[in-house]
Amino acid sequence: MTKKIIALIVAAFLLFLVFFIVKDYRDNRIDRVIRDSFTFHDNGYPVAQQDEDSITRIYSAENKTAQQIVDQLTQQVKPNQLGKIEDHRAIMVYPEDLVLIMRDSSKPDLIWIELANKDLVAEVMNISMLERYQVSNIAAKQWNLSKTINGKYEGYIDLSGQFARMVAPSQQVVYESSGFVPQRGGGISAGK
């Protein structure tokens, strides 16, 4: 009887220990580092979301360069691959996420940090953009992306320096501040 109690106590302790190891691993993921380091952008701009598993979140940093953001993130959580830094933009590939770093062309002292999970990347990302920043091979291999994906999304700020208007026709527009999904439809007099 005593051996069974001791075995149960040891098993409970091991489960408790495994829980904290897993929790610590998850707490050191890049999403937590970004959330804790930068300002969550919540001004009503739409964020693309295919479903609850495919999402992108936008953060900002002022008075920093793309290179400084890359250095800060790399120092805290090493990416699987860091793409080339070009035109004040960078892409970093992590196990579950793609991090896009881009300077605002209208406010050069503002850097946008976009955290897109792998599901969203697979569904809507422009593969040419990933190729341009030299991360398409690792992303394709790591997440089983097809080289023929034909998404049009290039990030919160696209390669021409404009804010992204729409990810894809099938995407819902979800507002970060409220989670509100506008209902579209109606006729000519529906007040669109």
PDB file of C-alpha atoms in Angstrom:
ATOM      1  CA  MET A   1       0.000   0.000   0.000  1.00  0.00           C
ATOM      2  CA  THR A   2       2.797   2.409   0.908  1.00  0.00           C
ATOM      3  CA  LYS A   3       4.615   1.643  -2.354  1.00  0.00           C
ATOM      4  CA  LYS A   4       1.484   2.552  -4.337  1.00  0.00           C
ATOM      5  CA  ILE A   5       1.164   5.866  -2.508  1.00  0.00           C
ATOM      6  CA  ILE A   6       4.829   6.665  -3.100  1.00  0.00           C
ATOM      7  CA  ALA A   7       4.467   5.713  -6.785  1.00  0.00           C
ATOM      8  CA  LEU A   8       1.414   7.995  -7.098  1.00  0.00           C
ATOM      9  CA  ILE A   9       3.264  10.876  -5.422  1.00  0.00           C
ATOM     10  CA  VAL A  10       6.271  10.408  -7.727  1.00  0.00           C
ATOM     11  CA  ALA A  11       3.993  10.237 -10.794  1.00  0.00           C
ATOM     12  CA  ALA A  12       2.144  13.388  -9.712  1.00  0.00           C
ATOM     13  CA  PHE A  13       5.452  15.184  -9.157  1.00  0.00           C
ATOM     14  CA  LEU A  14       6.705  14.152 -12.607  1.00  0.00           C
ATOM     15  CA  LEU A  15       3.491  15.380 -14.245  1.00  0.00           C
ATOM     16  CA  PHE A  16       3.819  18.643 -12.344  1.00  0.00           C
ATOM     17  CA  LEU A  17       7.438  18.975 -13.514  1.00  0.00           C
ATOM     18  CA  VAL A  18       6.529  18.236 -17.160  1.00  0.00           C
ATOM     19  CA  PHE A  19       3.762  20.848 -16.978  1.00  0.00           C
ATOM     20  CA  PHE A  20       6.238  23.558 -15.935  1.00  0.00           C
ATOM     21  CA  ILE A  21       8.792  22.542 -18.550  1.00  0.00           C
ATOM     22  CA  VAL A  22       6.157  22.753 -21.298  1.00  0.00           C
ATOM     23  CA  LYS A  23       4.843  26.036 -19.880  1.00  0.00           C
ATOM     24  CA  ASP A  24       8.352  27.503 -19.810  1.00  0.00           C
ATOM     25  CA  TYR A  25       8.922  26.403 -23.425  1.00  0.00           C
ATOM     26  CA  ARG A  26       5.686  28.032 -24.558  1.00  0.00           C
ATOM     27  CA  ASP A  27       6.479  31.216 -22.614  1.00  0.00           C
ATOM     28  CA  ASN A  28       9.755  31.598 -24.521  1.00  0.00           C
ATOM     29  CA  ARG A  29       8.109  31.459 -27.926  1.00  0.00           C
ATOM     30  CA  ILE A  30       8.421  34.440 -30.217  1.00  0.00           C
ATOM     31  CA  ASP A  31       4.751  35.384 -29.872  1.00  0.00           C
ATOM     32  CA  ARG A  32       5.222  36.047 -26.162  1.00  0.00           C
ATOM     33  CA  VAL A  33       8.456  37.970 -26.711  1.00  0.00           C
ATOM     34  CA  ILE A  34       6.778  40.225 -29.282  1.00  0.00           C
ATOM     35  CA  ARG A  35       3.674  40.684 -27.133  1.00  0.00           C
ATOM     36  CA  ASP A  36       5.807  41.669 -24.141  1.00  0.00           C
ATOM     37  CA  SER A  37       8.215  43.908 -26.078  1.00  0.00           C
ATOM     38  CA  PHE A  38       6.077  45.928 -28.475  1.00  0.00           C
ATOM     39  CA  THR A  39       2.821  47.862 -28.603  1.00  0.00           C
ATOM     40  CA  PHE A  40      -0.172  45.871 -29.842  1.00  0.00           C
ATOM     41  CA  HIS A  41      -1.707  47.846 -32.687  1.00  0.00           C
ATOM     42  CA  ASP A  42      -5.398  48.357 -32.039  1.00  0.00           C
ATOM     43  CA  ASN A  43      -6.778  51.248 -34.049  1.00  0.00           C
ATOM     44  CA  GLY A  44      -9.508  49.548 -36.022  1.00  0.00           C
ATOM     45  CA  TYR A  45      -7.478  48.565 -39.067  1.00  0.00           C
ATOM     46  CA  PRO A  46      -8.715  45.208 -40.298  1.00  0.00           C
ATOM     47  CA  VAL A  47      -6.713  42.092 -39.677  1.00  0.00           C
ATOM     48  CA  ALA A  48      -7.067  39.048 -41.891  1.00  0.00           C
ATOM     49  CA  GLN A  49      -8.302  35.892 -40.285  1.00  0.00           C
ATOM     50  CA  GLN A  50      -9.259  32.791 -42.239  1.00  0.00           C
ATOM     51  CA  ASP A  51     -10.443  30.941 -39.141  1.00  0.00           C
ATOM     52  CA  GLU A  52      -9.470  30.766 -35.475  1.00  0.00           C
ATOM     53  CA  ASP A  53      -6.230  28.951 -36.374  1.00  0.00           C
ATOM     54  CA  SER A  54      -5.129  31.383 -39.112  1.00  0.00           C
ATOM     55  CA  ILE A  55      -4.424  34.828 -37.778  1.00  0.00           C
ATOM     56  CA  THR A  56      -2.022  37.729 -37.935  1.00  0.00           C
ATOM     57  CA  ARG A  57      -1.391  40.275 -35.198  1.00  0.00           C
ATOM     58  CA  ILE A  58       0.174  43.702 -35.631  1.00  0.00           C
ATOM     59  CA  TYR A  59       2.566  45.434 -33.231  1.00  0.00           C
ATOM     60  CA  SER A  60       4.555  48.642 -33.532  1.00  0.00           C
ATOM     61  CA  ALA A  61       7.799  50.166 -32.308  1.00  0.00           C
ATOM     62  CA  GLU A  62       8.917  53.764 -32.577  1.00  0.00           C
ATOM     63  CA  ASN A  63      12.390  55.193 -33.089  1.00  0.00           C
ATOM     64  CA  LYS A  64      13.946  51.850 -34.034  1.00  0.00           C
ATOM     65  CA  THR A  65      15.179  50.430 -37.305  1.00  0.00           C
ATOM     66  CA  ALA A  66      14.237  47.099 -38.832  1.00  0.00           C
ATOM     67  CA  GLN A  67      17.767  45.892 -38.062  1.00  0.00           C
ATOM     68  CA  GLN A  68      17.412  46.845 -34.378  1.00  0.00           C
ATOM     69  CA  ILE A  69      14.125  44.919 -34.136  1.00  0.00           C
ATOM     70  CA  VAL A  70      15.706  41.892 -35.832  1.00  0.00           C
ATOM     71  CA  ASP A  71      18.667  42.030 -33.440  1.00  0.00           C
ATOM     72  CA  GLN A  72      16.380  42.348 -30.408  1.00  0.00           C
ATOM     73  CA  LEU A  73      14.185  39.404 -31.417  1.00  0.00           C
ATOM     74  CA  THR A  74      17.096  37.208 -32.511  1.00  0.00           C
ATOM     75  CA  GLN A  75      18.844  37.789 -29.213  1.00  0.00           C
ATOM     76  CA  GLN A  76      15.782  36.569 -27.289  1.00  0.00           C
ATOM     77  CA  VAL A  77      14.537  33.744 -29.544  1.00  0.00           C
ATOM     78  CA  LYS A  78      16.712  32.511 -32.387  1.00  0.00           C
ATOM     79  CA  PRO A  79      14.721  32.089 -35.627  1.00  0.00           C
ATOM     80  CA  ASN A  80      14.930  28.990 -37.802  1.00  0.00           C
ATOM     81  CA  GLN A  81      15.824  31.383 -40.607  1.00  0.00           C
ATOM     82  CA  LEU A  82      16.385  35.096 -40.955  1.00  0.00           C
ATOM     83  CA  GLY A  83      15.725  36.449 -44.420  1.00  0.00           C
ATOM     84  CA  LYS A  84      17.735  39.241 -45.922  1.00  0.00           C
ATOM     85  CA  ILE A  85      17.002  42.748 -44.709  1.00  0.00           C
ATOM     86  CA  GLU A  86      16.059  44.907 -47.663  1.00  0.00           C
ATOM     87  CA  ASP A  87      14.243  48.227 -48.037  1.00  0.00           C
ATOM     88  CA  HIS A  88      13.734  48.489 -44.262  1.00  0.00           C
ATOM     89  CA  ARG A  89      11.941  45.116 -44.260  1.00  0.00           C
ATOM     90  CA  ALA A  90      12.866  41.742 -42.841  1.00  0.00           C
ATOM     91  CA  ILE A  91      11.272  38.329 -42.470  1.00  0.00           C
ATOM     92  CA  MET A  92      12.048  35.823 -39.740  1.00  0.00           C
ATOM     93  CA  VAL A  93      10.844  32.203 -39.761  1.00  0.00           C
ATOM     94  CA  TYR A  94      10.088  30.531 -36.416  1.00  0.00           C
ATOM     95  CA  PRO A  95       8.664  27.036 -35.776  1.00  0.00           C
ATOM     96  CA  GLU A  96       5.029  28.197 -35.658  1.00  0.00           C
ATOM     97  CA  ASP A  97       5.172  31.792 -36.886  1.00  0.00           C
ATOM     98  CA  LEU A  98       6.437  34.150 -39.543  1.00  0.00           C
ATOM     99  CA  VAL A  99       7.555  37.575 -38.316  1.00  0.00           C
ATOM    100  CA  LEU A 100       7.459  40.425 -40.821  1.00  0.00           C
ATOM    101  CA  ILE A 101       9.208  43.643 -39.889  1.00  0.00           C
ATOM    102  CA  MET A 102       8.520  46.706 -42.027  1.00  0.00           C
ATOM    103  CA  ARG A 103       9.043  50.441 -41.829  1.00  0.00           C
ATOM    104  CA  ASP A 104       6.053  52.713 -42.337  1.00  0.00           C
ATOM    105  CA  SER A 105       6.781  54.714 -45.498  1.00  0.00           C
ATOM    106  CA  SER A 106       4.718  57.677 -44.285  1.00  0.00           C
ATOM    107  CA  LYS A 107       6.277  57.669 -40.780  1.00  0.00           C
ATOM    108  CA  PRO A 108       9.913  56.563 -41.123  1.00  0.00           C
ATOM    109  CA  ASP A 109      10.419  56.403 -37.344  1.00  0.00           C
ATOM    110  CA  LEU A 110       7.656  53.773 -37.022  1.00  0.00           C
ATOM    111  CA  ILE A 111       8.286  50.053 -37.488  1.00  0.00           C
ATOM    112  CA  TRP A 112       5.447  47.537 -37.838  1.00  0.00           C
ATOM    113  CA  ILE A 113       5.980  44.019 -36.522  1.00  0.00           C
ATOM    114  CA  GLU A 114       3.546  41.470 -37.886  1.00  0.00           C
ATOM    115  CA  LEU A 115       3.212  38.052 -36.306  1.00  0.00           C
ATOM    116  CA  ALA A 116       1.531  35.648 -38.740  1.00  0.00           C
ATOM    117  CA  ASN A 117       1.012  32.043 -37.796  1.00  0.00           C
ATOM    118  CA  LYS A 118       1.973  29.271 -40.193  1.00  0.00           C
ATOM    119  CA  ASP A 119      -1.639  28.506 -41.138  1.00  0.00           C
ATOM    120  CA  LEU A 120      -2.233  32.041 -42.387  1.00  0.00           C
ATOM    121  CA  VAL A 121       1.065  31.985 -44.275  1.00  0.00           C
ATOM    122  CA  ALA A 122       0.038  28.770 -46.031  1.00  0.00           C
ATOM    123  CA  GLU A 123      -3.370  30.164 -46.967  1.00  0.00           C
ATOM    124  CA  VAL A 124      -2.756  33.738 -48.109  1.00  0.00           C
ATOM    125  CA  MET A 125       0.921  34.711 -48.275  1.00  0.00           C
ATOM    126  CA  ASN A 126       2.532  35.700 -51.565  1.00  0.00           C
ATOM    127  CA  ILE A 127       5.213  33.076 -52.229  1.00  0.00           C
ATOM    128  CA  SER A 128       7.150  35.532 -54.429  1.00  0.00           C
ATOM    129  CA  MET A 129       7.620  37.805 -51.445  1.00  0.00           C
ATOM    130  CA  LEU A 130       8.961  34.902 -49.387  1.00  0.00           C
ATOM    131  CA  GLU A 131      11.343  34.093 -52.249  1.00  0.00           C
ATOM    132  CA  ARG A 132      12.471  37.731 -52.472  1.00  0.00           C
ATOM    133  CA  TYR A 133      13.489  37.695 -48.801  1.00  0.00           C
ATOM    134  CA  GLN A 134      15.076  34.246 -49.162  1.00  0.00           C
ATOM    135  CA  VAL A 135      12.858  32.388 -46.702  1.00  0.00           C
ATOM    136  CA  SER A 136      10.600  30.434 -49.058  1.00  0.00           C
ATOM    137  CA  ASN A 137      12.612  27.193 -48.958  1.00  0.00           C
ATOM    138  CA  ILE A 138      12.717  26.855 -45.172  1.00  0.00           C
ATOM    139  CA  ALA A 139       9.077  27.952 -44.833  1.00  0.00           C
ATOM    140  CA  ALA A 140       7.972  25.497 -47.530  1.00  0.00           C
ATOM    141  CA  LYS A 141       9.924  22.652 -45.965  1.00  0.00           C
ATOM    142  CA  GLN A 142       8.993  23.462 -42.370  1.00  0.00           C
ATOM    143  CA  TRP A 143       5.275  24.027 -42.985  1.00  0.00           C
ATOM    144  CA  ASN A 144       4.668  21.903 -46.120  1.00  0.00           C
ATOM    145  CA  LEU A 145       3.898  24.957 -48.216  1.00  0.00           C
ATOM    146  CA  SER A 146       3.316  24.464 -51.888  1.00  0.00           C
ATOM    147  CA  LYS A 147       5.563  26.430 -54.226  1.00  0.00           C
ATOM    148  CA  THR A 148       2.408  27.114 -56.201  1.00  0.00           C
ATOM    149  CA  ILE A 149       0.472  28.947 -53.492  1.00  0.00           C
ATOM    150  CA  ASN A 150      -0.952  32.008 -55.111  1.00  0.00           C
ATOM    151  CA  GLY A 151      -1.730  34.260 -52.176  1.00  0.00           C
ATOM    152  CA  LYS A 152      -1.563  37.985 -52.633  1.00  0.00           C
ATOM    153  CA  TYR A 153      -0.805  39.057 -49.071  1.00  0.00           C
ATOM    154  CA  GLU A 154       2.592  40.734 -48.630  1.00  0.00           C
ATOM    155  CA  GLY A 155       2.198  41.909 -45.060  1.00  0.00           C
ATOM    156  CA  TYR A 156       0.485  44.715 -43.184  1.00  0.00           C
ATOM    157  CA  ILE A 157       2.419  47.074 -45.431  1.00  0.00           C
ATOM    158  CA  ASP A 158       2.853  45.605 -48.899  1.00  0.00           C
ATOM    159  CA  LEU A 159       5.988  45.785 -51.009  1.00  0.00           C
ATOM    160  CA  SER A 160       4.827  49.047 -52.598  1.00  0.00           C
ATOM    161  CA  GLY A 161       4.671  50.671 -49.152  1.00  0.00           C
ATOM    162  CA  GLN A 162       0.868  50.729 -48.906  1.00  0.00           C
ATOM    163  CA  PHE A 163      -1.243  49.338 -46.074  1.00  0.00           C
ATOM    164  CA  ALA A 164      -2.823  46.025 -47.038  1.00  0.00           C
ATOM    165  CA  ARG A 165      -6.462  46.500 -47.955  1.00  0.00           C
ATOM    166  CA  MET A 166      -7.548  42.908 -48.377  1.00  0.00           C
ATOM    167  CA  VAL A 167      -5.872  39.565 -48.005  1.00  0.00           C
ATOM    168  CA  ALA A 168      -8.033  37.478 -50.316  1.00  0.00           C
ATOM    169  CA  PRO A 169     -11.653  37.527 -51.454  1.00  0.00           C
ATOM    170  CA  SER A 170     -12.524  34.592 -49.192  1.00  0.00           C
ATOM    171  CA  GLN A 171     -11.123  36.252 -46.074  1.00  0.00           C
ATOM    172  CA  GLN A 172     -13.244  37.703 -43.334  1.00  0.00           C
ATOM    173  CA  VAL A 173     -12.312  41.092 -42.016  1.00  0.00           C
ATOM    174  CA  VAL A 174     -11.971  40.959 -38.241  1.00  0.00           C
ATOM    175  CA  TYR A 175     -11.394  44.129 -36.280  1.00  0.00           C
ATOM    176  CA  GLU A 176      -8.797  43.645 -33.540  1.00  0.00           C
ATOM    177  CA  SER A 177     -10.464  45.975 -31.081  1.00  0.00           C
ATOM    178  CA  SER A 178     -13.796  44.194 -30.900  1.00  0.00           C
ATOM    179  CA  GLY A 179     -13.576  40.989 -32.900  1.00  0.00           C
ATOM    180  CA  PHE A 180     -16.509  42.344 -34.912  1.00  0.00           C
ATOM    181  CA  VAL A 181     -17.085  40.713 -38.291  1.00  0.00           C
ATOM    182  CA  PRO A 182     -19.177  43.034 -40.460  1.00  0.00           C
ATOM    183  CA  GLN A 183     -22.026  41.417 -42.338  1.00  0.00           C
ATOM    184  CA  ARG A 184     -21.854  42.223 -46.017  1.00  0.00           C
ATOM    185  CA  GLY A 185     -24.687  41.929 -48.420  1.00  0.00           C
ATOM    186  CA  GLY A 186     -28.033  43.483 -49.042  1.00  0.00           C
ATOM    187  CA  GLY A 187     -29.107  45.298 -52.131  1.00  0.00           C
ATOM    188  CA  ILE A 188     -28.675  48.717 -53.593  1.00  0.00           C
ATOM    189  CA  SER A 189     -30.571  50.342 -50.730  1.00  0.00           C
ATOM    190  CA  ALA A 190     -28.800  48.430 -47.956  1.00  0.00           C
ATOM    191  CA  GLY A 191     -26.681  51.456 -47.052  1.00  0.00           C
ATOM    192  CA  LYS A 192     -23.259  50.014 -47.780  1.00  0.00           C
TER     193      LYS A 192
END
